[in-house]
Short mmCIF file of C-alpha atoms and ligand atoms in Angstrom, two decimals:
data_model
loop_
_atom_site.label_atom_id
_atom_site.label_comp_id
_atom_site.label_asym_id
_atom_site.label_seq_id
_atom_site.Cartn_x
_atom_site.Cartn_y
_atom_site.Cartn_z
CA UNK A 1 33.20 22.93 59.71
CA UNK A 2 34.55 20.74 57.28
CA UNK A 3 34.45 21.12 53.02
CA UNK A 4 33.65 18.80 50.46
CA UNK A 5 36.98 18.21 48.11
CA UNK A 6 36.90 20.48 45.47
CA UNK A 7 38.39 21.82 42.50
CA UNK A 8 38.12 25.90 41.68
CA UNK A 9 38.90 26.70 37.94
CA UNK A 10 39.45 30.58 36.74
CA UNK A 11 41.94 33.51 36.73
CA UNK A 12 43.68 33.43 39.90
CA UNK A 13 45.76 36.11 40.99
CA UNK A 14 48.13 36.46 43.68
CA UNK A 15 51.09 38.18 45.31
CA UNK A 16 52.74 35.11 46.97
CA UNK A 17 56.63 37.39 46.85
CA UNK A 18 56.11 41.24 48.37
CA UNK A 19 55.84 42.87 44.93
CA UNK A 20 55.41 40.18 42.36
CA UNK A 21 51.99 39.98 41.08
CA UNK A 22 51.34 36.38 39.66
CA UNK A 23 48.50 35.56 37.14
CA UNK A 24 47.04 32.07 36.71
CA UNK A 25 44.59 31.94 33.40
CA UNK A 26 42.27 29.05 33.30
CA UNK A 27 44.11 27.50 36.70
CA UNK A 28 42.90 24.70 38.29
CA UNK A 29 43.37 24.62 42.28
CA UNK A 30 42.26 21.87 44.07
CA UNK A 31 41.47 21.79 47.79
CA UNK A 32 41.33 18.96 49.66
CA UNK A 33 38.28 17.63 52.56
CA UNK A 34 40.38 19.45 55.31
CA UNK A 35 40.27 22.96 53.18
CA UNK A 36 43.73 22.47 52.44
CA UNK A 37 44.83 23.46 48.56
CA UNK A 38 46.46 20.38 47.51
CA UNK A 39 47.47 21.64 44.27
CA UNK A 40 47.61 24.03 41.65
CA UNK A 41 47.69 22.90 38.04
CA UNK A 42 48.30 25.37 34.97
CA UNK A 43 46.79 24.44 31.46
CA UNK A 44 50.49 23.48 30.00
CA UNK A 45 50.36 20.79 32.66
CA UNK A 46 50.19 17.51 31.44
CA UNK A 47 47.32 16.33 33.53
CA UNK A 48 45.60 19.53 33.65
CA UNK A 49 42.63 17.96 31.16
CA UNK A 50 42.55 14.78 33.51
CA UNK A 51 42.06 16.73 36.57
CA UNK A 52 39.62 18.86 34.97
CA UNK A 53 37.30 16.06 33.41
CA UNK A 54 37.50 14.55 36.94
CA UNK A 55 36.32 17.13 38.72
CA UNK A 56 33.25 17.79 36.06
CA UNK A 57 32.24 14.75 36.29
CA UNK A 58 32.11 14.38 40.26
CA UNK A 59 30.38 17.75 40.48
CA UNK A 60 33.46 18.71 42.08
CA UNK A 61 34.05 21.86 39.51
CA UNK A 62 33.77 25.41 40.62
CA UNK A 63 34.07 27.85 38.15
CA UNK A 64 34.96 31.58 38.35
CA UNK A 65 33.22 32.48 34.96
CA UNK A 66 34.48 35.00 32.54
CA UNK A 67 35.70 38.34 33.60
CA UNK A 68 36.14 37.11 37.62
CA UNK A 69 39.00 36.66 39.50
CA UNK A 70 40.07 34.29 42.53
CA UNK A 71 41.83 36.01 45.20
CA UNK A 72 43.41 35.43 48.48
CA UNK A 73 41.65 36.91 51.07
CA UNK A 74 42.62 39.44 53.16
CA UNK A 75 44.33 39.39 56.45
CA UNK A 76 42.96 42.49 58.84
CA UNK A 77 45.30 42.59 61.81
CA UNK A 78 43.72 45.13 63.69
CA UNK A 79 40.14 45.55 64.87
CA UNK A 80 38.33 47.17 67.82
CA UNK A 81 34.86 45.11 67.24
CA UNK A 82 33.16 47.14 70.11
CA UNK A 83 33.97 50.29 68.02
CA UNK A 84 31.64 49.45 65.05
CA UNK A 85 29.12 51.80 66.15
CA UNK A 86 31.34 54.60 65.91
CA UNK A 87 32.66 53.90 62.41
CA UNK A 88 33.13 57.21 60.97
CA UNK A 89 32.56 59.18 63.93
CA UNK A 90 34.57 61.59 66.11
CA UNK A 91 37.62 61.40 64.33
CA UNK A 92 37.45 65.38 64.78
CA UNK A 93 39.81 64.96 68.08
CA UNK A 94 42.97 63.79 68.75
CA UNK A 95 43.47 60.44 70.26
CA UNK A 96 43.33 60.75 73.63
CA UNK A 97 40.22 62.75 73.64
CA UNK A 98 38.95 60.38 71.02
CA UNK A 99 39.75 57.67 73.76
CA UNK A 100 38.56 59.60 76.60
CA UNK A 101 35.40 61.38 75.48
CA UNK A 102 33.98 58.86 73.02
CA UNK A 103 35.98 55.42 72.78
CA UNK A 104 35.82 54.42 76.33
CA UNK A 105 32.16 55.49 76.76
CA UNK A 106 31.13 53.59 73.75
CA UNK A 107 33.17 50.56 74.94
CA UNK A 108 32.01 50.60 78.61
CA UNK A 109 28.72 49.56 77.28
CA UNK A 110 29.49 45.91 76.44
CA UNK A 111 29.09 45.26 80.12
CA UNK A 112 25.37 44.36 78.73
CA UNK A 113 26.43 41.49 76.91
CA UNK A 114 23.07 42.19 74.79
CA UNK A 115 24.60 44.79 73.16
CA UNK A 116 28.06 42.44 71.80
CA UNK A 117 24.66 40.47 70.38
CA UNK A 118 23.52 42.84 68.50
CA UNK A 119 26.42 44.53 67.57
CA UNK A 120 28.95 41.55 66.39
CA UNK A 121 27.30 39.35 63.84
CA UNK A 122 26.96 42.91 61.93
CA UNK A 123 30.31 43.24 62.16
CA UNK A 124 31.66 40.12 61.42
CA UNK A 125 29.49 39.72 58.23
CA UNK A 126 30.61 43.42 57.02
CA UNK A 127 34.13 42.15 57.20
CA UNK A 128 33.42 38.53 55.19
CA UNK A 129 30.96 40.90 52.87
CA UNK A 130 34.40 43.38 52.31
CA UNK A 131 36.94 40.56 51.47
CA UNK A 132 37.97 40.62 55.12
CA UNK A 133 38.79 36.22 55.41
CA UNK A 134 40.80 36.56 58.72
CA UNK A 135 40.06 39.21 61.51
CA UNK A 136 42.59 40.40 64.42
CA UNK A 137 39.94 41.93 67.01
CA UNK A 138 39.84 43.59 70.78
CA UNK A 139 37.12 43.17 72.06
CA UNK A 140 36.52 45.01 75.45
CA UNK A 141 37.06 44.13 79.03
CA UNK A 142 34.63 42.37 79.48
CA UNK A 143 34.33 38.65 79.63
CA UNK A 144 31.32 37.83 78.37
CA UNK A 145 30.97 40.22 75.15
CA UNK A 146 34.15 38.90 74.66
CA UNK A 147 33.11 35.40 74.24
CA UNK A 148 30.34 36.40 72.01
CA UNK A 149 32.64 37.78 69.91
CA UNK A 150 34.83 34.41 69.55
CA UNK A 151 31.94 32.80 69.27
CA UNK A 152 30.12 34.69 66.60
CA UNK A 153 34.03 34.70 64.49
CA UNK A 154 33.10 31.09 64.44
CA UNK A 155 29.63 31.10 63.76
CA UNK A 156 30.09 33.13 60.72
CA UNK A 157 33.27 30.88 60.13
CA UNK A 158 35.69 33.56 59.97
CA UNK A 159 39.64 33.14 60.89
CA UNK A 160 40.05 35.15 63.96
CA UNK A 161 42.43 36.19 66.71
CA UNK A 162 40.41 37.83 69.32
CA UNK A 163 41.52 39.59 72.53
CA UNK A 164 39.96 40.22 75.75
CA UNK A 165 41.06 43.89 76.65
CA UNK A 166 43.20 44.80 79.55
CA UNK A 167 43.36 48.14 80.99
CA UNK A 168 43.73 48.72 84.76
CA UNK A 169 46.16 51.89 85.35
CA UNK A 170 43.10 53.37 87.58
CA UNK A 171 45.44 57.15 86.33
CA UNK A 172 44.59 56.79 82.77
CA UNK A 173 41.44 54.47 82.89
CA UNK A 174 37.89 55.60 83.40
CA UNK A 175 36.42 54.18 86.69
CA UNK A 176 33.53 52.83 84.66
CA UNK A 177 35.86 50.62 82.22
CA UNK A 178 38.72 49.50 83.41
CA UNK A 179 39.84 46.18 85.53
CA UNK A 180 39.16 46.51 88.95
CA UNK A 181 42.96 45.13 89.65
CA UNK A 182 45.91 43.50 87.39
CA UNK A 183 44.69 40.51 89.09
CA UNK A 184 41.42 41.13 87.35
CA UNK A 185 43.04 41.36 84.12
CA UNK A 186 45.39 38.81 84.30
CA UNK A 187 42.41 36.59 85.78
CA UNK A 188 40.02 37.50 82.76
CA UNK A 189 42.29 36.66 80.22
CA UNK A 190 43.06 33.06 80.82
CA UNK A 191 39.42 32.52 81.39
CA UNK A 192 38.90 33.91 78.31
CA UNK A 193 42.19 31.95 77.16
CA UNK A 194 40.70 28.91 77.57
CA UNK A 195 37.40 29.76 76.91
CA UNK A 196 38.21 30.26 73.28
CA UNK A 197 40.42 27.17 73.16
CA UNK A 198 37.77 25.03 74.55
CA UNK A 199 34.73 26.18 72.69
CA UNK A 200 32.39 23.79 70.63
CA UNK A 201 33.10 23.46 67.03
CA UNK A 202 36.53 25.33 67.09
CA UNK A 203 38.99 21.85 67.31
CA UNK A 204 40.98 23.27 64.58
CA UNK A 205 41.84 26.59 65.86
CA UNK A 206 40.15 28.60 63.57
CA UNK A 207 39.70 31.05 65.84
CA UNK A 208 42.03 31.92 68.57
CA UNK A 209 42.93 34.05 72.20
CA UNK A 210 45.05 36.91 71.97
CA UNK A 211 46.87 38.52 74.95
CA UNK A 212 45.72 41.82 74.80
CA UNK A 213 47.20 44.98 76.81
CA UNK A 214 45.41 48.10 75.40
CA UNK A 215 48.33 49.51 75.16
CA UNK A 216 51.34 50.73 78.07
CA UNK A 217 49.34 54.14 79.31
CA UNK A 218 46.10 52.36 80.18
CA UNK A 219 48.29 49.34 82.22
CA UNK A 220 50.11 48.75 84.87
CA UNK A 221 53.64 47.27 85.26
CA UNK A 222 52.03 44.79 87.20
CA UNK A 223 49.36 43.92 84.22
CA UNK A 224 51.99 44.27 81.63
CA UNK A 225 54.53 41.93 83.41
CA UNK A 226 51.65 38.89 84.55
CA UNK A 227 50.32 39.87 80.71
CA UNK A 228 54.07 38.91 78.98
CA UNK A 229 54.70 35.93 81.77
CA UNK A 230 51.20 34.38 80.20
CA UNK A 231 51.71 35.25 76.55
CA UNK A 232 54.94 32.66 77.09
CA UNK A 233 53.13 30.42 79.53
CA UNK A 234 50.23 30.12 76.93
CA UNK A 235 52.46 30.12 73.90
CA UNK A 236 49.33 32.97 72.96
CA UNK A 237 50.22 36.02 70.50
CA UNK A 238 49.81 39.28 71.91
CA UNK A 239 48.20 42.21 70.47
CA UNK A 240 49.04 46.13 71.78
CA UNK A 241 49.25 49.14 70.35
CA UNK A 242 52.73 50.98 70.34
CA UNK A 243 54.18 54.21 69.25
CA UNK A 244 51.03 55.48 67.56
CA UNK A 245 50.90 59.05 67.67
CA UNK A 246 52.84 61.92 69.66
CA UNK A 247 51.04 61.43 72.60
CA UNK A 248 51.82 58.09 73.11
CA UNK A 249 55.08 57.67 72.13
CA UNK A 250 56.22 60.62 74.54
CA UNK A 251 53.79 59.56 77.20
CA UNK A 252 55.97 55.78 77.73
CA UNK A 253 59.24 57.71 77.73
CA UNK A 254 58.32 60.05 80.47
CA UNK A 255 56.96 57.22 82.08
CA UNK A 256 59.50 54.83 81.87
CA UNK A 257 62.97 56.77 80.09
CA UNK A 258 62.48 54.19 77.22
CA UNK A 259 60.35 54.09 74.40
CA UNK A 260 57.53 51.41 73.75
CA UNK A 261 59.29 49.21 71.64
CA UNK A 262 62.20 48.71 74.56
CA UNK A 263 59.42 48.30 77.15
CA UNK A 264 56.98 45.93 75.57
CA UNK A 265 60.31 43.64 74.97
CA UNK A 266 60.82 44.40 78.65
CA UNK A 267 57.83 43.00 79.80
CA UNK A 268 57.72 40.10 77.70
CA UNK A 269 55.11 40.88 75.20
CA UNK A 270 57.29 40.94 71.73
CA UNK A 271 57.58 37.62 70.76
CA UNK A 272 56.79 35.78 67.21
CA UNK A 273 53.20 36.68 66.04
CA UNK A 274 53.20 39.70 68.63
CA UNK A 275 50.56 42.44 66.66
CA UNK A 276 51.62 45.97 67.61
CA UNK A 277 49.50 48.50 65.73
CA UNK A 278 50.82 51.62 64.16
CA UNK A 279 54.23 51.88 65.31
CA UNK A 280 54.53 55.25 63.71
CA UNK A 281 57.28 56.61 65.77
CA UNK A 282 59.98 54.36 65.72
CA UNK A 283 63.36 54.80 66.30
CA UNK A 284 66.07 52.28 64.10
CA UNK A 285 66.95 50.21 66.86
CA UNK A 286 63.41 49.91 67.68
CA UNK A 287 62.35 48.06 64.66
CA UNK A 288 65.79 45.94 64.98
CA UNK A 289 64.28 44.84 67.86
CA UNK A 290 61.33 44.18 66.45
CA UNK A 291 62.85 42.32 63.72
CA UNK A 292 64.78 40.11 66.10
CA UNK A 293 61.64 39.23 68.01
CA UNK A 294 59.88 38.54 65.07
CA UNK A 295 56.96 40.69 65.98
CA UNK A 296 55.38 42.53 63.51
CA UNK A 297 53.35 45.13 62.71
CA UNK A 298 49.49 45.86 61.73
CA UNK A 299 50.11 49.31 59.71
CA UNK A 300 46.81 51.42 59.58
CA UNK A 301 47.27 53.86 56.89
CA UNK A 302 43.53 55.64 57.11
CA UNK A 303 43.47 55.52 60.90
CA UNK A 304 46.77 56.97 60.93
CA UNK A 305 45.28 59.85 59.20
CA UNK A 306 43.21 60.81 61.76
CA UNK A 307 45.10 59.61 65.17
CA UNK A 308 48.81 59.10 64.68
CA UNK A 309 50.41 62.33 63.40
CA UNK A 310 52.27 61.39 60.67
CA UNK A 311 52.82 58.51 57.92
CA UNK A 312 54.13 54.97 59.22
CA UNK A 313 57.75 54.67 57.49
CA UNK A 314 56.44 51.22 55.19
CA UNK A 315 59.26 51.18 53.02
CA UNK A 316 61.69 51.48 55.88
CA UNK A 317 60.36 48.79 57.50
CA UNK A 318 59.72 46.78 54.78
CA UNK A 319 63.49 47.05 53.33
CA UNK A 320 64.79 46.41 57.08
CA UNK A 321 63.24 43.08 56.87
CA UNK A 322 59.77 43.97 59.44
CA UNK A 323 56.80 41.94 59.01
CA UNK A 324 54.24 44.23 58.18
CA UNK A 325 50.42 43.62 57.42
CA UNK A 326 47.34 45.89 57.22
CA UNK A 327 44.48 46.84 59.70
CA UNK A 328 41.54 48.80 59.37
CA UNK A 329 41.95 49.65 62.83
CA UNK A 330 37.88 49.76 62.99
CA UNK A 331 37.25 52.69 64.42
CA UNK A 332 39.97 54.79 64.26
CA UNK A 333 39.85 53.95 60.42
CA UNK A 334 36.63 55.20 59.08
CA UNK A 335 36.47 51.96 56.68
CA UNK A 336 35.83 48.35 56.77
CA UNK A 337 37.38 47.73 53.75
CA UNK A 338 40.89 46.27 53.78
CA UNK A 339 40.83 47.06 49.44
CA UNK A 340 40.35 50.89 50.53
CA UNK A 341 43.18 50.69 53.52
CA UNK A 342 45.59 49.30 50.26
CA UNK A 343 44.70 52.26 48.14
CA UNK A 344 45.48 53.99 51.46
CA UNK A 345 48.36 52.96 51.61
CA UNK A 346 49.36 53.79 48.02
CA UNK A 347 48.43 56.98 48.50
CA UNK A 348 49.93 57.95 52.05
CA UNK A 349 53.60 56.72 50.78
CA UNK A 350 53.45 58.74 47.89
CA UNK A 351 52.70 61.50 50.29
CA UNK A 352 55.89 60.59 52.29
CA UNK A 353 58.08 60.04 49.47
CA UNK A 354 56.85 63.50 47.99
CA UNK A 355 55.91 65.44 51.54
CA UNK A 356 52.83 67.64 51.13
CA UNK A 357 54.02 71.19 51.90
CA UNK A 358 53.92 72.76 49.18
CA UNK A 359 56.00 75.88 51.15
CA UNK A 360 58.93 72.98 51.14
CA UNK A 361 61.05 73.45 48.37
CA UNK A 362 60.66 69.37 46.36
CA UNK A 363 64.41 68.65 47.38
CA UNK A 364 63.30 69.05 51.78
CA UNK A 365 59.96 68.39 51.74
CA UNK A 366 59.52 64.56 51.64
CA UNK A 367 61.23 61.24 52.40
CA UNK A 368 62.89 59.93 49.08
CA UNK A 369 62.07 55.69 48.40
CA UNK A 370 58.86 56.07 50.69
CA UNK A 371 56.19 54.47 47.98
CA UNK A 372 55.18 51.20 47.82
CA UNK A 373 53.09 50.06 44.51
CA UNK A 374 49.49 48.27 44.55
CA UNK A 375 51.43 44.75 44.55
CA UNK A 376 53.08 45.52 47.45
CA UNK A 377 50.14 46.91 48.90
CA UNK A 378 47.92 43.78 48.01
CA UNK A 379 50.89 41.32 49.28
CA UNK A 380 50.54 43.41 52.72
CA UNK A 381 46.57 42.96 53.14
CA UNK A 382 47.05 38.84 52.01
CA UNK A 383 50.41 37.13 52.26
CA UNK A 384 52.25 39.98 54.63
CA UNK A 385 49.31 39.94 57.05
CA UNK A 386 49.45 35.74 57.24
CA UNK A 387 53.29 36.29 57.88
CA UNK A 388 52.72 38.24 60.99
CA UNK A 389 50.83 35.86 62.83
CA UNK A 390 52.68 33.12 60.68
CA UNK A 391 49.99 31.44 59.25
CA UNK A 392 49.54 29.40 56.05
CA UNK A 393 46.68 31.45 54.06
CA UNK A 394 47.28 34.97 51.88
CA UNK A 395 48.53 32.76 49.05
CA UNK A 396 47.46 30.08 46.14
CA UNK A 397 50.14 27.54 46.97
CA UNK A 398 49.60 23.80 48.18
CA UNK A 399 49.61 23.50 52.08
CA UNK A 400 48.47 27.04 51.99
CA UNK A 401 44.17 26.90 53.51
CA UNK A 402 41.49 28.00 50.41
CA UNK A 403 41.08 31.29 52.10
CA UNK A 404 39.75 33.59 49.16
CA UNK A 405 37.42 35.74 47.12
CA UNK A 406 35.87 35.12 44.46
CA UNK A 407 35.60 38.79 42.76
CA UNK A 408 33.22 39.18 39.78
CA UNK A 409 32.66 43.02 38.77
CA UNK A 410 30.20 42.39 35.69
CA UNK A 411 26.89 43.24 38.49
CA UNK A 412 25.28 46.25 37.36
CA UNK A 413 26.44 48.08 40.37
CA UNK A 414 30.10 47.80 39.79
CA UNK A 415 32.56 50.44 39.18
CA UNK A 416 34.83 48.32 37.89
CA UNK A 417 34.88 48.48 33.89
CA UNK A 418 37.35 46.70 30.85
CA UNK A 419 37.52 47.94 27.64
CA UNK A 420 38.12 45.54 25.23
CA UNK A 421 41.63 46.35 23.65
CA UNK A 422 42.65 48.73 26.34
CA UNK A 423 42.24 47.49 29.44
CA UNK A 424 40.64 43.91 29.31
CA UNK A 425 44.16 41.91 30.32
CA UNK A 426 44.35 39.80 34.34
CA UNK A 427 46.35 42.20 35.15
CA UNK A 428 44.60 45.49 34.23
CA UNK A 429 41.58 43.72 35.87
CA UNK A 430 43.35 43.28 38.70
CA UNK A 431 44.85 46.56 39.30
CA UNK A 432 41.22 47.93 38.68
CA UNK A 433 39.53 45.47 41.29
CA UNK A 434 42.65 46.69 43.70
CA UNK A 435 41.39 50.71 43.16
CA UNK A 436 37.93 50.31 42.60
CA UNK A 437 36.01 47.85 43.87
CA UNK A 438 33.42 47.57 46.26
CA UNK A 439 31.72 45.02 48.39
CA UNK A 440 28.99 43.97 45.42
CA UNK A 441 31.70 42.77 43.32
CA UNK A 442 33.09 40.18 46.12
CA UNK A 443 30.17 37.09 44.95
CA UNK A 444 31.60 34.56 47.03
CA UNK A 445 33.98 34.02 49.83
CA UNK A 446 35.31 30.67 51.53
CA UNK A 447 37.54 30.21 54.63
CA UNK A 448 39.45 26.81 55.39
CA UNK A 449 37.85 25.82 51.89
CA UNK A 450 34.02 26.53 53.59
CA UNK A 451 31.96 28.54 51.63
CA UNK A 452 31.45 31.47 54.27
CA UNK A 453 29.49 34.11 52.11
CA UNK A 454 27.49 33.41 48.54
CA UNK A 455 25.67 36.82 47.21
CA UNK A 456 24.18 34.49 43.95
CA UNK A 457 21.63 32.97 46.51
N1 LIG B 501 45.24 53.35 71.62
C1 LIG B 501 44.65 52.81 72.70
N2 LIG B 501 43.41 52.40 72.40
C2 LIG B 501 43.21 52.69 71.11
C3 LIG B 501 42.13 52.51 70.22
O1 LIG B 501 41.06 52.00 70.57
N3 LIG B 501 42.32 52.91 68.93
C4 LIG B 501 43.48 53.49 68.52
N4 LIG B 501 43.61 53.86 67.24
N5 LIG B 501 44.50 53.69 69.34
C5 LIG B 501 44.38 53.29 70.61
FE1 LIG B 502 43.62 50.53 67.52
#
C-alpha cells in the first residue's frame, strides 16, 4: 500500500530518548509518498507558514484538532494470536498447567485453518483499534493458519513479525500438537519463511517471518540447533521465550547444567533483533550476554503477574544497557492494550522497588532504584520496542515511518478529562491519555503513513 504525501499538523508528543518526554504544539510533520516522515517543522521555523499554506492548499493538511494528540504507535513484541480466545481465561494455574491443560488444547485447533479465519482479523483489528501499530505474533504449528495470519497482518496493514511455532520434544509436547520430527519443524518454517517473503502486496517488508522455537522444554536439540543454523542462514529474527517463571528457568538447567540465556546463545538463536519474552530470572552474566548479542527483550508486566513468579528486573536491565520493549503476551496477559501493559509496568516496579510484604520490615522488603516513570514506560511500548527489532518507527523524527495514533479524548465515552487551569497543559494531557485511556479515544491510526483505522467514518 502506498500513501498520498501528506502533512499532519497538531500536538505531537513523543519519547524519542528513554525518559524524555518531548512536546510539539502546533507541529507540522510531513510524510512523504513512501510513508516516510520527511520532516518536522516547529512554528518558530522560518518556513513553518510556507509549508503550512502549501499543504492547505493541496488538500494535503491533516489536522489533529484541539485537545488531540499525535502519537507514535506502539510496538507489541509479544503475541500468541491463536490465544485470543482465551483472553482472560485460566490464568488460575500456573504455567505449565496453563500450557498443558488449556494452551495447547486451544492451540491444537488451528489445524482447521477455518478457525485462524475467523479468529485473526478479530485480532488484528483489536490490536490497530488499541494503539497496537506493529505486532510480534506466534502463531501455531501449523502452516496454513500461519499464513493466514501473515496474510491478514497485511490485509489490515499492520507491521508484523510473525512466527510459525516449533515444538517437537515428543516428552513435553502433546501428541496432538506438536511436529511430527525436527525435520518437520525445521521444514515448516522455511516454507513458511518464504511464504511470507514472497506474498502478494508485501514488497516492502511490512510484514515479516520469525524463527520461532516455543521455547527450550517443548524442543529438541536437534530443532533448536537446525532452528539457530536458519535464523543465520535466513538473516530472520528469532522469537522464544526464556527464563519466564520458576519452572522454566530450573527445568533448562536440569536439562542442560546451564541456564537459557547460555543455551539459546549455544544454539545460535541470540543474535540482533532476537525477541526473548520475559526473561524474569536472569542471572548478571546472562543479560551481558544478552547485551553483547544485541538481543533484547519483550517484558510482559501483566502476564508476568499471572505466569512468571516474580517482577522482571526493568531498571536493571535498562541501566545495564538491554534493549527492552513491551508485550501483551496475549494470552498470558489478560489485555490487549499495550497503554494498560505501561501502567503495568509503572505499577509492578514500584512494587519491586517497595516489595509488597508488609511482614518485611521497609529497609528488606524491596529492591531499591526498581521504578521506572510513565516516560520511560511510554518510550518502552514505542521507541524501545522499534529498537529491539531495530526498526525505524516509535518516534517523530525524519527517516523514521508515520507509524502513529491520532488520540482525541473529547468523545462522550472518554475517561480522559482537563480542567482548564489545572490540568489542561500537553503534558498533563499526555500523562492522562498514558493512565486512562481507552480504545474510543484512539480516532485514527496510520502505518507506513496508510491510514489503517478511521473511527470518524
Ligand atoms: N511458554 C511457552 N509457551 C508459552 C505461552 O504460550 N505463553 C507464555 N506466557 N509462556 C509460554
Ligand atoms: Fe508468551
Amino acid at each position: 500500500m502506498r500513501s498520498a504525501p501528506f502533512t499532519a499538523l497538531g500536538t505531537f508528543a513523543h519519547t524519542p530518548k528513554r525518559g524524555h518526554l518531548e512536546i510539539i504544539e502546533h507541529g507540522l510533520v510531513h510524510v512523504d509518498a513512501s510513508g516516510i516522515i520527511s520532516d518536522v517543522i516547529r512554528p518558530d521555523q522560518p518556513r513553518y507558514q510556507a509549508v503550512r499554506e502549501q499543504a492547505a492548499t493541496s488538500g494535503q493538511l491533516i489536522e489533529g484538532g484541539p485537545g488531540s494528540l499525535f502519537l507514535p504507535g506502539m510496538v507489541d513484541l509479544h503475541i500468541h494470536a491463536p490465544q485470543w480466545p482465551q483472553l482472560g481465561q485460566a490464568l488460575h494455574l500456573p504455567l505449565d498447567r496453563w500450557l498443558n491443560e488449556y494452551t495447547f488444547p486451544l492451540e491444537a485447533r488451528y489445524l482447521d485453518p477455518a478457525l485462524a479465519r475467523a479468529v485473526y482479523p478479530q485480532l488484528v483489528q483489536t490490536l490497530l483499534a488499541n494503539g497496537t501499530t506493529t505486532g510480534v505474533y506466534f502463531s501455531s504449528i501449523h502452516q496454513e493458519a500461519s499464513e493466514v495470519l501473515a496474510k491478514t497482518c497485511l490485509d489490515a496493514g499492520q507491521r508484523a513479525f510473525v512466527g510459525r511455532v516449533v515444538m517437537d520434544d515428543p516428552s513435553h509436547c502433546p501428541d496432538d500438537y506438536r511436529d511430527a520430527s525436527a525435520r518437520t519443524g525445521l521444514d515448516g518454517t522455511l516454507d513458511f519463511i518464504t511464504f511470507v517473503r514472497a506474498m502478494t502486496g508485501n514488497e516492502s517488508a511490512l510484514v515479516q517471518p520469525m524463527v520461532t522455537p516455543r521455547f527450550i522444554p517443548s524442543c529438541t536439540d536437534q530443532a533448536l540447533e537446525g532452528l539457530g543454523n536458519m535464523a543465520g542462514d535466513q538473516q530472520c529474527r528469532v522469537q522464544t521465550h526464556c527464563s519466564e517463571g520458576d519452572w522454566q528457568h530450573q527445568f533448562v538447567i536440569d536439562r542442560f547444567g546451564h541456564s537459557d540465556t547460555y543455551m539459546l546463545r549455544e544454539f545460535g538463536l541470540l543474535r540482533p533483533g532476537s525477541v526473548l519474552a520475559h526473561a524474569n530470572f536472569l542471572s548478571g552474566p546472562d543479560m551481558q550476554t544478552i547485551a553483547q548479542e544485541k538481543a533484547g527483550i519483550a517484558h510482559c508486566p501483566l502476564s508476568n503477574a499471572y505466569l512468571a513468579n516474580s517482577v522482571f528486573p526493568l531498571r536493571q536491565a535498562l541501566d545495564l544497557g538491554l534493549r527492552v520493549g513491551l508485550g501483551t503476551d496475549i494470552a498470558g496477559g489478560p489485555s490487549p492494550s499495550l497503554f494498560e501493559n505501561c501502567r503495568y509496568a509503572i505499577s509492578s516496579s514500584r512494587m519491586l522497588e517497595d516489595g509488597v510484604d508488609p511482614a518485611r520490615s521497609a529497609e528488606e522488603r524491596g529492591r531499591a532504584g526498581s521504578r521506572i516513570d510513565f516516560m520511560e514506560a511510554y518510550w518502552l511500548a514505542t521507541a524501545g520496542g522499534a529498537q529491539v527489532l531495530d526498526i525505524p518507527v516509535g518516534r517523530f523524527e525524519p527517516g523514521c515511518c508515520f507509524d502513529a495514533l491520532l488520540v482525541d479524548p473529547s468523545g462522550p465515552h472518554s475517561n480522559i478529562h482537563c480542567h482548564p487551569g489545572i490540568s489542561d497543559t500537553a503534558k498533563a494531557l499526555f500523562q492522562k491519555v498514558l493512565y486512562h485511556l481507552t480504545r474510543s479515544d484512539i480516532r485514527k491510526v496510520w502505518v507506513d503513513g496508510v491510514m489503517v483505522l478511521n473511527q470518524d467514518r
